[in-house]
């Protein structure tokens, strides 16, 4: 069974690090990595069961938005295809 995958994207590392801290304290997700996307954007990937990933992404998005005061984007894949699973497993494939 494929594990759910969630991604959060925000401007800067500080909002993302705060989001990661809140997500792992509130839930049992596994952080798969963070990557700089360019233009100041940073993304983080988490995996786990669907309900846990949904909760973690919601918590992380709220925290990142509160810290940055800017737009934060997220997406959760309940049953990710193999390429999405690969991206979550190796965030270096996404950015530099």
GROMACS .gro file of C-alpha atoms in nm:
model
   96
    1UNK     CA    1   0.000   0.000   0.000
    2UNK     CA    2   0.138   0.342  -0.098
    3UNK     CA    3   0.187   0.593   0.176
    4UNK     CA    4   0.035   0.937   0.137
    5UNK     CA    5   0.268   1.222   0.041
    6UNK     CA    6   0.230   1.589   0.130
    7UNK     CA    7   0.422   1.893   0.013
    8UNK     CA    8   0.432   2.246   0.156
    9UNK     CA    9   0.583   2.540  -0.031
   10UNK     CA   10   0.661   2.877   0.131
   11UNK     CA   11   0.895   3.173   0.093
   12UNK     CA   12   1.214   3.116   0.290
   13UNK     CA   13   1.360   2.847   0.510
   14UNK     CA   14   1.241   2.990   0.844
   15UNK     CA   15   0.867   2.941   0.777
   16UNK     CA   16   0.936   2.592   0.640
   17UNK     CA   17   1.152   2.495   0.939
   18UNK     CA   18   0.883   2.620   1.178
   19UNK     CA   19   0.626   2.421   0.979
   20UNK     CA   20   0.840   2.106   1.001
   21UNK     CA   21   0.882   2.153   1.376
   22UNK     CA   22   0.506   2.189   1.425
   23UNK     CA   23   0.423   1.896   1.195
   24UNK     CA   24   0.651   1.645   1.367
   25UNK     CA   25   0.543   1.759   1.713
   26UNK     CA   26   0.171   1.731   1.627
   27UNK     CA   27   0.176   1.413   1.415
   28UNK     CA   28   0.373   1.102   1.326
   29UNK     CA   29   0.475   1.203   0.972
   30UNK     CA   30   0.817   1.132   0.829
   31UNK     CA   31   0.995   1.435   0.686
   32UNK     CA   32   1.150   1.333   0.355
   33UNK     CA   33   1.346   1.650   0.287
   34UNK     CA   34   1.342   2.019   0.210
   35UNK     CA   35   1.469   2.188  -0.103
   36UNK     CA   36   1.520   2.540  -0.237
   37UNK     CA   37   1.307   2.581  -0.549
   38UNK     CA   38   1.434   2.921  -0.660
   39UNK     CA   39   1.287   3.268  -0.631
   40UNK     CA   40   1.303   3.236  -0.253
   41UNK     CA   41   1.065   2.940  -0.244
   42UNK     CA   42   1.136   2.637  -0.028
   43UNK     CA   43   0.943   2.308  -0.027
   44UNK     CA   44   0.925   2.024   0.222
   45UNK     CA   45   0.787   1.673   0.170
   46UNK     CA   46   0.629   1.449   0.434
   47UNK     CA   47   0.494   1.094   0.419
   48UNK     CA   48   0.271   0.877   0.634
   49UNK     CA   49  -0.082   0.747   0.644
   50UNK     CA   50  -0.338   0.971   0.474
   51UNK     CA   51  -0.509   1.115   0.782
   52UNK     CA   52  -0.175   1.193   0.945
   53UNK     CA   53  -0.034   1.361   0.634
   54UNK     CA   54  -0.351   1.568   0.590
   55UNK     CA   55  -0.334   1.684   0.952
   56UNK     CA   56   0.040   1.754   0.934
   57UNK     CA   57   0.009   1.958   0.615
   58UNK     CA   58  -0.278   2.160   0.761
   59UNK     CA   59  -0.075   2.234   1.077
   60UNK     CA   60   0.240   2.310   0.879
   61UNK     CA   61   0.062   2.539   0.636
   62UNK     CA   62  -0.096   2.739   0.920
   63UNK     CA   63   0.237   2.779   1.100
   64UNK     CA   64   0.429   2.876   0.785
   65UNK     CA   65   0.163   3.133   0.695
   66UNK     CA   66   0.169   3.280   1.048
   67UNK     CA   67   0.549   3.310   1.045
   68UNK     CA   68   0.588   3.448   0.693
   69UNK     CA   69   0.269   3.648   0.653
   70UNK     CA   70   0.270   3.536   0.291
   71UNK     CA   71   0.094   3.279   0.078
   72UNK     CA   72   0.174   2.916   0.151
   73UNK     CA   73   0.081   2.638  -0.089
   74UNK     CA   74   0.033   2.271  -0.019
   75UNK     CA   75  -0.088   1.949  -0.174
   76UNK     CA   76  -0.158   1.600  -0.042
   77UNK     CA   77  -0.151   1.289  -0.259
   78UNK     CA   78  -0.357   1.009  -0.104
   79UNK     CA   79  -0.225   0.750  -0.345
   80UNK     CA   80   0.077   0.903  -0.520
   81UNK     CA   81   0.201   0.771  -0.852
   82UNK     CA   82   0.557   0.638  -0.867
   83UNK     CA   83   0.712   0.964  -0.995
   84UNK     CA   84   0.554   1.162  -0.707
   85UNK     CA   85   0.676   0.899  -0.460
   86UNK     CA   86   1.024   0.933  -0.611
   87UNK     CA   87   1.017   1.313  -0.575
   88UNK     CA   88   0.913   1.285  -0.210
   89UNK     CA   89   1.190   1.033  -0.152
   90UNK     CA   90   1.464   1.240  -0.316
   91UNK     CA   91   1.388   1.612  -0.293
   92UNK     CA   92   1.718   1.687  -0.469
   93UNK     CA   93   1.539   1.586  -0.791
   94UNK     CA   94   1.303   1.884  -0.747
   95UNK     CA   95   1.537   2.182  -0.704
   96UNK     CA   96   1.889   2.294  -0.643
   0.00000   0.00000   0.00000
